[in-house]
XYZ file of N, CA, C and O in Angstrom:
816
model
N 31.840 27.089 -122.437
C 32.920 26.397 -121.738
C 33.102 26.966 -120.346
O 33.292 26.260 -119.368
N 33.092 28.293 -120.257
C 33.251 28.954 -118.951
C 32.086 28.596 -118.034
O 32.244 28.346 -116.850
N 30.846 28.545 -118.618
C 29.655 28.219 -117.812
C 29.779 26.819 -117.234
O 29.465 26.564 -116.076
N 30.272 25.834 -118.073
C 30.426 24.470 -117.584
C 31.461 24.397 -116.471
O 31.303 23.680 -115.490
N 32.547 25.155 -116.646
C 33.607 25.140 -115.642
C 33.113 25.725 -114.325
O 33.395 25.208 -113.240
N 32.320 26.764 -114.416
C 31.768 27.396 -113.204
C 30.847 26.432 -112.471
O 30.889 26.293 -111.247
N 30.016 25.761 -113.224
C 29.108 24.789 -112.619
C 29.870 23.678 -111.936
O 29.550 23.247 -110.829
N 30.964 23.194 -112.609
C 31.765 22.120 -112.036
C 32.403 22.575 -110.735
O 32.451 21.830 -109.752
N 32.922 23.811 -110.690
C 33.569 24.303 -109.480
C 32.582 24.444 -108.319
O 32.901 24.152 -107.177
N 31.399 24.905 -108.640
C 30.387 25.042 -107.593
C 30.028 23.684 -106.993
O 29.874 23.526 -105.782
N 29.871 22.685 -107.877
C 29.557 21.330 -107.381
C 30.694 20.789 -106.539
O 30.484 20.149 -105.508
N 31.953 21.050 -106.981
C 33.117 20.574 -106.221
C 33.163 21.218 -104.853
O 33.451 20.568 -103.839
N 32.899 22.520 -104.780
C 32.885 23.214 -103.485
C 31.824 22.648 -102.557
O 32.027 22.492 -101.357
N 30.669 22.342 -103.141
C 29.575 21.793 -102.338
C 29.954 20.452 -101.748
O 29.707 20.166 -100.576
N 30.634 19.608 -102.582
C 31.066 18.293 -102.094
C 32.080 18.450 -100.973
O 32.063 17.752 -99.963
N 33.020 19.404 -101.141
C 34.057 19.621 -100.123
C 33.439 20.096 -98.808
O 33.790 19.645 -97.720
N 32.470 21.023 -98.894
C 31.832 21.537 -97.678
C 31.108 20.436 -96.934
O 31.207 20.281 -95.717
N 30.356 19.616 -97.685
C 29.609 18.530 -97.060
C 30.553 17.533 -96.412
O 30.348 17.059 -95.289
N 31.650 17.204 -97.147
C 32.612 16.254 -96.603
C 33.263 16.805 -95.353
O 33.495 16.096 -94.373
N 33.596 18.095 -95.375
C 34.240 18.702 -94.217
C 33.344 18.694 -93.000
O 33.788 18.451 -91.882
N 32.087 18.946 -93.217
C 31.150 18.935 -92.082
C 31.064 17.552 -91.466
O 31.015 17.380 -90.250
N 31.066 16.537 -92.325
C 30.992 15.169 -91.826
C 32.232 14.816 -91.046
O 32.189 14.165 -90.004
N 33.423 15.239 -91.566
C 34.677 14.922 -90.889
C 34.790 15.644 -89.557
O 35.375 15.140 -88.600
N 34.284 16.851 -89.477
C 34.379 17.614 -88.235
C 33.281 17.266 -87.236
O 33.216 17.819 -86.150
N 32.432 16.360 -87.633
C 31.352 15.968 -86.719
C 30.209 16.927 -86.688
O 29.419 16.933 -85.750
N 30.144 17.801 -87.667
C 29.041 18.758 -87.710
C 27.894 18.130 -88.474
O 28.055 17.681 -89.588
N 26.763 18.072 -87.861
C 25.594 17.477 -88.508
C 24.372 18.315 -88.188
O 24.412 19.203 -87.335
N 23.329 18.030 -88.851
C 22.073 18.750 -88.643
C 21.544 18.469 -87.238
O 21.457 17.321 -86.817
N 21.269 19.509 -86.507
C 20.772 19.284 -85.135
C 19.462 18.506 -85.157
O 18.613 18.715 -86.010
N 19.380 17.595 -84.222
C 18.165 16.771 -84.114
C 17.278 17.305 -83.005
O 17.761 17.795 -81.986
N 15.987 17.224 -83.218
C 15.028 17.669 -82.204
C 14.962 16.649 -81.084
O 15.029 15.439 -81.322
N 14.864 17.122 -79.829
C 14.803 16.173 -78.704
C 13.555 15.297 -78.792
O 12.479 15.750 -79.204
N 13.719 14.048 -78.408
C 12.586 13.119 -78.415
C 11.652 13.467 -77.268
O 12.092 13.547 -76.112
N 10.385 13.734 -77.566
C 9.465 14.114 -76.484
C 9.269 12.966 -75.499
O 9.189 11.798 -75.877
N 9.229 13.338 -74.196
C 8.997 12.334 -73.155
C 7.518 12.006 -73.112
O 6.676 12.900 -72.959
N 7.167 10.736 -73.269
C 5.738 10.391 -73.248
C 5.117 10.666 -71.892
O 5.738 10.433 -70.856
N 3.909 11.211 -71.915
C 3.191 11.476 -70.671
C 2.727 10.161 -70.065
O 2.364 9.230 -70.786
N 2.736 10.075 -68.732
C 2.272 8.831 -68.108
C 0.804 8.580 -68.408
O -0.007 9.505 -68.436
N 0.486 7.358 -68.657
C -0.901 6.992 -68.946
C -1.722 7.074 -67.670
O -1.374 6.451 -66.667
N -2.786 7.892 -67.659
C -3.583 8.003 -66.433
C -4.263 6.681 -66.093
O -4.629 5.917 -66.976
N -4.414 6.461 -64.784
C -5.068 5.231 -64.349
C -6.547 5.283 -64.726
O -7.225 6.256 -64.443
N -7.034 4.262 -65.384
C -8.451 4.277 -65.763
C -9.344 4.245 -64.536
O -9.085 3.523 -63.575
N -10.369 5.059 -64.547
C -11.329 5.078 -63.455
C -12.697 4.678 -63.984
O -12.939 4.662 -65.186
N -13.579 4.373 -63.062
C -14.935 3.988 -63.441
C -15.730 5.263 -63.706
O -15.852 6.105 -62.813
N -16.203 5.474 -64.923
C -16.889 6.726 -65.230
C -18.209 6.823 -64.474
O -18.878 5.819 -64.234
N -18.602 8.077 -64.075
C -19.851 8.241 -63.346
C -21.062 7.726 -64.116
O -22.051 7.319 -63.528
N -20.979 7.777 -65.474
C -22.139 7.347 -66.258
C -22.286 5.833 -66.278
O -23.288 5.322 -66.771
N -21.289 5.123 -65.762
C -21.414 3.667 -65.684
C -22.308 3.325 -64.502
O -21.977 3.607 -63.355
N -23.441 2.747 -64.778
C -24.416 2.451 -63.734
C -24.254 1.001 -63.288
O -24.307 0.080 -64.101
N -24.061 0.832 -61.992
C -23.870 -0.495 -61.416
C -25.075 -0.866 -60.568
O -25.746 -0.011 -59.989
N -25.330 -2.169 -60.504
C -26.339 -2.683 -59.593
C -25.677 -2.961 -58.241
O -24.467 -3.194 -58.149
N -26.469 -2.954 -57.177
C -25.912 -3.195 -55.855
C -25.173 -4.522 -55.780
O -24.105 -4.628 -55.174
N -25.735 -5.544 -56.417
C -25.128 -6.869 -56.344
C -23.824 -6.970 -57.133
O -23.093 -7.958 -57.008
N -23.513 -5.967 -57.952
C -22.277 -5.981 -58.733
C -21.083 -5.407 -57.977
O -19.939 -5.546 -58.413
N -21.321 -4.742 -56.867
C -20.253 -4.012 -56.191
C -19.131 -4.921 -55.718
O -17.955 -4.547 -55.758
N -19.470 -6.111 -55.262
C -18.440 -7.019 -54.751
C -17.490 -7.495 -55.847
O -16.371 -7.936 -55.556
N -17.912 -7.410 -57.103
C -17.088 -7.909 -58.208
C -16.185 -6.833 -58.810
O -15.419 -7.126 -59.740
N -16.254 -5.614 -58.293
C -15.473 -4.515 -58.856
C -14.224 -4.251 -58.023
O -14.244 -4.374 -56.796
N -13.142 -3.902 -58.702
C -11.897 -3.521 -58.029
C -11.839 -1.996 -57.971
O -11.403 -1.343 -58.916
N -12.260 -1.445 -56.868
C -12.291 -0.002 -56.716
C -10.979 0.506 -56.116
O -10.299 -0.210 -55.376
N -10.669 1.746 -56.436
C -9.549 2.433 -55.814
C -10.049 3.756 -55.257
O -11.061 4.303 -55.719
N -9.346 4.257 -54.256
C -9.748 5.505 -53.620
C -9.894 6.612 -54.669
O -9.016 6.824 -55.494
N -11.031 7.299 -54.619
C -11.280 8.385 -55.556
C -12.138 8.005 -56.740
O -12.612 8.880 -57.458
N -12.342 6.706 -56.974
C -13.218 6.274 -58.067
C -14.627 6.811 -57.854
O -15.142 6.823 -56.731
N -15.242 7.257 -58.932
C -16.610 7.776 -58.878
C -17.468 6.962 -59.834
O -17.066 6.680 -60.961
N -18.642 6.566 -59.377
C -19.532 5.760 -60.209
C -20.962 5.954 -59.722
O -21.208 6.680 -58.742
N -21.899 5.327 -60.399
C -23.314 5.474 -60.080
C -23.935 4.113 -59.785
O -23.649 3.134 -60.465
N -24.767 4.082 -58.748
C -25.460 2.859 -58.351
C -26.956 3.038 -58.614
O -27.532 4.078 -58.290
N -27.560 2.020 -59.179
C -29.006 2.026 -59.367
C -29.670 1.396 -58.146
O -29.336 0.284 -57.752
N -30.597 2.128 -57.556
C -31.353 1.636 -56.401
C -32.751 1.278 -56.873
O -33.427 2.084 -57.510
N -33.192 0.076 -56.546
C -34.484 -0.396 -57.019
C -35.617 0.045 -56.093
O -35.390 0.471 -54.956
N -36.823 -0.092 -56.584
C -37.991 0.254 -55.786
C -38.093 -0.637 -54.551
O -38.430 -0.164 -53.458
N -37.794 -1.919 -54.702
C -37.867 -2.842 -53.566
C -36.902 -2.433 -52.460
O -37.209 -2.556 -51.271
N -35.729 -1.957 -52.846
C -34.726 -1.556 -51.857
C -35.231 -0.354 -51.053
O -35.056 -0.295 -49.836
N -35.865 0.596 -51.729
C -36.391 1.779 -51.047
C -37.533 1.387 -50.116
O -37.635 1.870 -48.985
N -38.407 0.493 -50.577
C -39.526 0.049 -49.743
C -39.015 -0.631 -48.475
O -39.530 -0.412 -47.372
N -37.989 -1.471 -48.610
C -37.428 -2.152 -47.450
C -36.896 -1.142 -46.442
O -37.102 -1.281 -45.225
N -36.228 -0.088 -46.933
C -35.721 0.941 -46.029
C -36.866 1.706 -45.370
O -36.762 2.085 -44.197
N -37.934 1.954 -46.106
C -39.093 2.643 -45.529
C -39.741 1.799 -44.436
O -40.153 2.314 -43.391
N -39.820 0.498 -44.651
C -40.392 -0.386 -43.648
C -39.526 -0.430 -42.397
O -40.029 -0.418 -41.271
N -38.208 -0.465 -42.595
C -37.299 -0.453 -41.451
C -37.419 0.854 -40.677
O -37.352 0.878 -39.438
N -37.603 1.959 -41.396
C -37.737 3.259 -40.754
C -39.038 3.338 -39.952
O -39.071 3.893 -38.854
N -40.110 2.757 -40.491
C -41.401 2.782 -39.800
C -41.346 2.016 -38.483
O -42.067 2.343 -37.530
N -40.479 1.015 -38.411
C -40.363 0.228 -37.179
C -39.841 1.066 -36.020
O -40.017 0.691 -34.852
N -39.192 2.189 -36.340
C -38.625 3.025 -35.288
C -39.697 3.840 -34.561
O -39.414 4.441 -33.525
N -40.910 3.866 -35.115
C -41.980 4.624 -34.476
C -42.979 3.649 -33.866
O -43.652 2.900 -34.559
N -43.067 3.678 -32.549
C -43.904 2.710 -31.839
C -45.382 2.968 -32.109
O -45.852 4.095 -32.091
N -46.077 1.887 -32.386
C -47.519 1.978 -32.572
C -47.958 2.138 -34.009
O -49.160 2.128 -34.293
N -47.011 2.312 -34.930
C -47.352 2.467 -36.342
C -46.517 1.487 -37.162
O -45.302 1.419 -37.014
N -47.176 0.730 -38.008
C -46.471 -0.203 -38.886
C -47.008 -0.063 -40.306
O -48.130 0.416 -40.518
N -46.191 -0.480 -41.255
C -46.621 -0.482 -42.650
C -47.178 -1.860 -42.980
O -46.455 -2.846 -43.021
N -48.484 -1.903 -43.207
C -49.117 -3.180 -43.543
C -48.847 -3.553 -44.995
O -48.954 -4.712 -45.374
N -48.512 -2.592 -45.793
C -48.210 -2.824 -47.206
C -47.833 -1.504 -47.837
O -48.286 -0.448 -47.394
N -46.979 -1.544 -48.837
C -46.553 -0.287 -49.449
C -46.101 -0.533 -50.873
O -45.710 -1.640 -51.247
N -46.161 0.528 -51.649
C -45.636 0.505 -53.006
C -45.020 1.869 -53.290
O -45.337 2.858 -52.621
N -44.130 1.884 -54.249
C -43.441 3.122 -54.566
C -43.501 3.367 -56.067
O -43.442 2.431 -56.860
N -43.673 4.620 -56.431
C -43.677 5.022 -57.833
C -42.569 6.048 -58.032
O -42.513 7.054 -57.313
N -41.694 5.763 -58.966
C -40.560 6.650 -59.242
C -40.758 7.318 -60.589
O -40.873 6.655 -61.612
N -40.818 8.626 -60.565
C -40.949 9.428 -61.770
C -39.809 10.442 -61.796
O -39.162 10.663 -60.774
N -39.533 11.040 -62.936
C -38.459 12.039 -62.971
C -38.645 13.114 -61.907
O -39.672 13.789 -61.864
N -37.678 13.201 -60.998
C -37.663 14.203 -59.927
C -38.821 14.052 -58.951
O -39.232 15.028 -58.311
N -39.336 12.840 -58.797
C -40.446 12.636 -57.861
C -40.471 11.196 -57.352
O -40.346 10.253 -58.127
N -40.638 11.060 -56.034
C -40.876 9.763 -55.410
C -42.264 9.799 -54.785
O -42.593 10.713 -54.022
N -43.062 8.812 -55.111
C -44.403 8.711 -54.519
C -44.483 7.387 -53.758
O -44.359 6.307 -54.334
N -44.674 7.489 -52.446
C -44.791 6.312 -51.594
C -46.239 6.174 -51.141
O -46.794 7.078 -50.527
N -46.846 5.053 -51.484
C -48.234 4.774 -51.105
C -48.201 3.619 -50.118
O -47.768 2.507 -50.456
N -48.654 3.866 -48.898
C -48.528 2.858 -47.847
C -49.849 2.660 -47.115
O -50.611 3.613 -46.908
N -50.083 1.420 -46.747
C -51.177 1.091 -45.852
C -50.604 1.105 -44.436
O -49.791 0.261 -44.077
N -51.020 2.093 -43.663
C -50.434 2.303 -42.336
C -51.408 1.799 -41.279
O -52.567 2.224 -41.221
N -50.911 0.880 -40.456
C -51.710 0.325 -39.361
C -51.374 1.075 -38.072
O -50.203 1.184 -37.698
N -52.399 1.595 -37.415
C -52.232 2.337 -36.165
C -52.829 1.490 -35.045
O -54.051 1.249 -35.008
N -51.980 1.042 -34.147
C -52.395 0.057 -33.155
C -53.382 0.624 -32.146
O -54.293 -0.079 -31.698
N -53.223 1.907 -31.755
C -54.061 2.475 -30.693
C -55.547 2.410 -31.026
O -56.390 2.217 -30.138
N -55.899 2.582 -32.285
C -57.312 2.600 -32.672
C -57.668 1.390 -33.520
O -58.790 1.315 -34.037
N -56.703 0.491 -33.699
C -56.922 -0.723 -34.494
C -57.501 -0.372 -35.869
O -58.536 -0.899 -36.292
N -56.816 0.537 -36.538
C -57.295 0.980 -37.853
C -56.122 0.998 -38.827
O -54.962 1.176 -38.456
N -56.468 0.804 -40.108
C -55.473 0.873 -41.179
C -55.941 1.899 -42.200
O -57.084 1.832 -42.678
N -55.095 2.839 -42.527
C -55.442 3.884 -43.471
C -54.360 3.969 -44.543
O -53.233 3.511 -44.347
N -54.744 4.549 -45.675
C -53.789 4.729 -46.756
C -53.141 6.105 -46.637
O -53.826 7.114 -46.483
N -51.820 6.118 -46.722
C -51.064 7.368 -46.653
C -50.206 7.478 -47.910
O -49.504 6.524 -48.277
N -50.268 8.619 -48.565
C -49.473 8.868 -49.766
C -48.529 10.028 -49.514
O -48.961 11.120 -49.122
N -47.254 9.767 -49.712
C -46.234 10.796 -49.562
C -45.583 11.058 -50.912
O -45.256 10.128 -51.637
N -45.392 12.320 -51.243
C -44.668 12.700 -52.445
C -43.533 13.629 -52.050
O -43.695 14.487 -51.175
N -42.390 13.447 -52.686
C -41.262 14.307 -52.367
C -40.040 13.940 -53.178
O -40.110 13.193 -54.162
N -38.906 14.479 -52.744
C -37.645 14.279 -53.441
C -36.538 13.985 -52.445
O -36.524 14.533 -51.350
N -35.597 13.116 -52.827
C -34.441 12.893 -51.962
C -33.362 13.937 -52.204
O -33.308 14.555 -53.268
N -32.514 14.121 -51.223
C -31.352 14.986 -51.385
C -30.212 14.428 -50.548
O -30.427 13.658 -49.608
N -28.979 14.815 -50.915
C -27.796 14.387 -50.180
C -27.299 15.562 -49.338
O -27.081 16.662 -49.855
N -27.129 15.331 -48.050
C -26.570 16.329 -47.143
C -25.472 15.654 -46.334
O -25.745 14.708 -45.580
N -24.237 16.121 -46.512
C -23.085 15.558 -45.793
C -22.994 14.043 -45.965
O -22.730 13.302 -45.007
N -23.226 13.584 -47.183
C -23.086 12.165 -47.479
C -24.248 11.298 -47.035
O -24.183 10.068 -47.168
N -25.324 11.906 -46.545
C -26.490 11.144 -46.089
C -27.706 11.496 -46.944
O -27.822 12.620 -47.437
N -28.609 10.526 -47.096
C -29.786 10.695 -47.936
C -30.974 11.118 -47.070
O -31.257 10.498 -46.042
N -31.639 12.174 -47.503
C -32.834 12.650 -46.817
C -33.980 12.739 -47.818
O -33.779 13.056 -48.989
N -35.191 12.462 -47.305
C -36.398 12.558 -48.134
C -37.189 13.778 -47.689
O -37.618 13.874 -46.537
N -37.357 14.732 -48.606
C -38.111 15.941 -48.313
C -39.553 15.768 -48.776
O -39.815 15.585 -49.968
N -40.459 15.814 -47.844
C -41.882 15.642 -48.165
C -42.423 16.929 -48.787
O -42.298 18.012 -48.224
N -43.030 16.779 -49.952
C -43.652 17.916 -50.629
C -45.168 17.874 -50.534
O -45.832 18.907 -50.635
N -45.709 16.670 -50.341
C -47.169 16.549 -50.245
C -47.522 15.318 -49.418
O -46.877 14.260 -49.540
N -48.520 15.464 -48.557
C -49.022 14.368 -47.716
C -50.523 14.246 -47.924
O -51.247 15.241 -47.866
N -50.960 13.025 -48.164
C -52.395 12.771 -48.351
C -52.785 11.544 -47.541
O -52.171 10.485 -47.670
N -53.791 11.707 -46.698
C -54.309 10.607 -45.895
C -55.681 10.231 -46.451
O -56.572 11.070 -46.539
N -55.843 8.979 -46.836
C -57.076 8.523 -47.455
C -56.840 8.207 -48.924
O -55.778 8.492 -49.482
N -57.833 7.617 -49.537
C -57.723 7.200 -50.936
C -58.348 8.236 -51.851
O -59.570 8.400 -51.877
N -57.486 8.934 -52.584
C -57.980 9.906 -53.556
C -58.831 10.980 -52.908
O -58.515 11.513 -51.848
N -59.932 11.294 -53.553
C -60.815 12.335 -53.048
C -61.763 11.856 -51.963
O -62.421 12.670 -51.313
N -61.861 10.545 -51.750
C -62.788 10.024 -50.744
C -62.054 9.815 -49.425
O -61.190 8.964 -49.310
N -62.408 10.624 -48.432
C -61.789 10.526 -47.117
C -62.846 10.194 -46.093
O -63.863 10.879 -45.976
N -62.568 9.128 -45.353
C -63.508 8.726 -44.305
C -63.269 9.548 -43.039
O -62.269 10.276 -42.937
N -64.177 9.411 -42.078
C -64.012 10.110 -40.810
C -62.743 9.632 -40.108
O -62.024 10.422 -39.483
N -62.443 8.345 -40.259
C -61.215 7.797 -39.666
C -59.977 8.458 -40.258
O -59.030 8.784 -39.537
N -59.987 8.660 -41.570
C -58.852 9.322 -42.229
C -58.640 10.719 -41.650
O -57.501 11.122 -41.370
N -59.725 11.455 -41.491
C -59.627 12.830 -40.989
C -59.102 12.837 -39.555
O -58.223 13.640 -39.201
N -59.618 11.924 -38.716
C -59.221 11.902 -37.316
C -57.762 11.474 -37.135
O -57.084 11.936 -36.218
N -57.286 10.595 -38.004
C -55.928 10.058 -37.849
C -54.873 10.839 -38.621
O -53.684 10.550 -38.503
N -55.292 11.819 -39.401
C -54.331 12.594 -40.176
C -53.320 13.289 -39.255
O -52.119 13.333 -39.542
N -53.815 13.825 -38.120
C -52.927 14.489 -37.174
C -51.913 13.508 -36.596
O -50.734 13.845 -36.404
N -52.334 12.279 -36.353
C -51.427 11.259 -35.823
C -50.295 10.976 -36.807
O -49.128 10.852 -36.420
N -50.651 10.896 -38.081
C -49.641 10.643 -39.113
C -48.682 11.822 -39.215
O -47.453 11.643 -39.319
N -49.205 13.033 -39.190
C -48.354 14.220 -39.279
C -47.371 14.272 -38.113
O -46.184 14.597 -38.297
N -47.858 13.961 -36.898
C -46.969 13.974 -35.733
C -45.903 12.897 -35.834
O -44.746 13.119 -35.445
N -46.270 11.734 -36.356
C -45.296 10.654 -36.518
C -44.197 11.070 -37.495
O -43.005 10.804 -37.266
N -44.569 11.731 -38.589
C -43.584 12.173 -39.568
C -42.696 13.283 -39.010
O -41.493 13.332 -39.282
N -43.285 14.166 -38.220
C -42.493 15.237 -37.606
C -41.455 14.676 -36.643
O -40.338 15.178 -36.540
N -41.828 13.616 -35.938
C -40.912 13.022 -34.960
C -39.673 12.426 -35.613
O -38.604 12.365 -34.990
N -39.801 11.948 -36.845
C -38.651 11.312 -37.499
C -38.025 12.226 -38.557
O -37.155 11.798 -39.300
N -38.469 13.479 -38.589
C -37.952 14.426 -39.582
C -36.912 15.350 -38.970
O -36.914 15.623 -37.770
N -36.025 15.836 -39.818
C -35.061 16.876 -39.450
C -35.284 18.055 -40.384
O -36.149 18.011 -41.271
N -34.475 19.101 -40.228
C -34.628 20.245 -41.119
C -34.237 19.901 -42.555
O -34.627 20.602 -43.488
N -33.501 18.811 -42.739
C -33.124 18.367 -44.086
C -34.115 17.366 -44.667
O -34.025 17.025 -45.848
N -35.049 16.898 -43.854
C -36.015 15.897 -44.297
C -35.932 14.655 -43.433
O -35.339 14.664 -42.342
N -36.538 13.580 -43.905
C -36.494 12.300 -43.193
C -35.241 11.550 -43.639
O -35.034 11.321 -44.825
N -34.440 11.187 -42.679
C -33.182 10.510 -43.000
C -33.468 9.087 -43.467
O -34.087 8.286 -42.753
N -33.024 8.770 -44.671
C -33.085 7.403 -45.189
C -31.668 6.836 -45.092
O -30.797 7.201 -45.893
N -31.402 5.970 -44.133
C -30.012 5.566 -43.843
C -29.417 4.615 -44.880
O -28.906 3.545 -44.557
N -29.460 5.010 -46.150
C -28.890 4.159 -47.198
C -27.387 4.022 -47.041
O -26.817 2.966 -47.349
N -26.737 5.100 -46.569
C -25.276 5.059 -46.443
C -24.814 4.081 -45.360
O -23.639 3.723 -45.303
N -25.745 3.648 -44.500
C -25.383 2.704 -43.443
C -25.491 1.247 -43.898
O -25.076 0.344 -43.174
N -26.042 1.043 -45.073
C -26.155 -0.324 -45.587
C -24.775 -0.911 -45.837
O -23.845 -0.204 -46.218
N -24.653 -2.203 -45.618
C -23.354 -2.867 -45.788
C -22.803 -2.659 -47.192
O -21.592 -2.510 -47.390
N -23.706 -2.652 -48.200
C -23.253 -2.528 -49.584
C -22.638 -1.159 -49.884
O -21.830 -1.013 -50.798
N -23.028 -0.137 -49.105
C -22.612 1.230 -49.415
C -21.668 1.826 -48.372
O -21.266 2.988 -48.492
N -21.301 1.049 -47.374
C -20.518 1.585 -46.254
C -19.154 2.124 -46.690
O -18.618 3.043 -46.063
N -18.574 1.574 -47.757
C -17.233 1.981 -48.183
C -17.246 3.202 -49.094
O -16.179 3.661 -49.520
N -18.423 3.748 -49.367
C -18.528 4.834 -50.341
C -19.114 6.090 -49.707
O -19.903 6.022 -48.761
N -18.744 7.218 -50.272
C -19.346 8.493 -49.890
C -20.400 8.858 -50.934
O -20.104 8.915 -52.130
N -21.626 9.076 -50.489
C -22.704 9.442 -51.409
C -22.605 10.939 -51.705
O -22.576 11.758 -50.794
N -22.560 11.284 -52.987
C -22.365 12.681 -53.373
C -23.547 13.282 -54.127
O -23.673 14.504 -54.185
N -24.392 12.445 -54.710
C -25.511 12.995 -55.476
C -26.597 11.938 -55.606
O -26.319 10.732 -55.534
N -27.830 12.383 -55.771
C -28.948 11.470 -55.963
C -29.910 12.096 -56.970
O -30.130 13.308 -56.970
N -30.446 11.273 -57.857
C -31.449 11.758 -58.803
C -32.449 10.634 -59.066
O -32.125 9.451 -58.942
N -33.639 11.043 -59.425
C -34.727 10.098 -59.644
C -35.114 10.118 -61.108
O -35.396 11.176 -61.674
N -35.123 8.946 -61.714
C -35.595 8.782 -63.082
C -36.836 7.905 -63.075
O -37.307 7.459 -62.026
N -37.365 7.654 -64.234
C -38.523 6.772 -64.356
C -38.141 5.372 -63.882
O -37.324 4.689 -64.491
N -38.711 4.950 -62.752
C -38.513 3.591 -62.263
C -37.204 3.316 -61.560
O -36.917 2.163 -61.224
N -36.375 4.351 -61.303
C -35.089 4.090 -60.662
C -34.588 5.321 -59.925
O -34.912 6.460 -60.272
N -33.795 5.042 -58.888
C -33.065 6.089 -58.173
C -31.581 5.840 -58.411
O -31.104 4.716 -58.258
N -30.859 6.879 -58.801
C -29.437 6.762 -59.084
C -28.636 7.514 -58.042
O -28.858 8.708 -57.811
N -27.716 6.794 -57.407
C -26.853 7.369 -56.387
C -25.431 7.486 -56.945
O -24.858 6.492 -57.393
N -24.892 8.694 -56.940
C -23.487 8.865 -57.321
C -22.623 8.670 -56.093
O -22.873 9.269 -55.044
N -21.614 7.800 -56.231
C -20.788 7.418 -55.085
C -19.321 7.678 -55.389
O -18.886 7.612 -56.534
N -18.572 7.937 -54.322
C -17.120 8.094 -54.432
C -16.471 7.181 -53.414
O -16.867 7.124 -52.254
N -15.453 6.445 -53.885
C -14.758 5.521 -52.996
C -13.934 6.341 -51.999
O -13.189 7.229 -52.372
N -14.074 6.013 -50.728
C -13.365 6.757 -49.680
C -11.861 6.508 -49.777
O -11.430 5.468 -50.186
């Protein structure tokens, strides 16, 4: 009987305490609601590779970083334009081979002074210096493979001098950044893969 009475009193006290807390406005403290962090603005990831013709369809914002694929034809066109800057030498025909970390340009070079056309092969790598693309020549070969004619030997010096005239300490400037398609971007990196050149760009 005493045990039942004790239990009843304890329950009654508990009810009174709970009721009193409610009447006095005392309640269990609530944790503050966390303020949601602002959603960052989505940017174009560098691994997203765009074609030159796609640039006009993109909504870029300052600071966006992305990658552009440059085709072999585009590089050849720039090489032909560059050759026009040297009087007396023109590219009668050219092809380009892109391998990992290597550009190989094979050109039929016409030299007006001697009315001769010879094959010139350049191998090297591009690099970015202050937002501009330069081609560093690693190997020069005049003539086809191991067979070199007397004309090839005599004109090799002419080709070397022509390349020196258009070269800087950073290499031969390839004015890709001056193209209308790329004028709004800062070029930050360049790499060569099988069959393609990838330019990393940042919106100014």
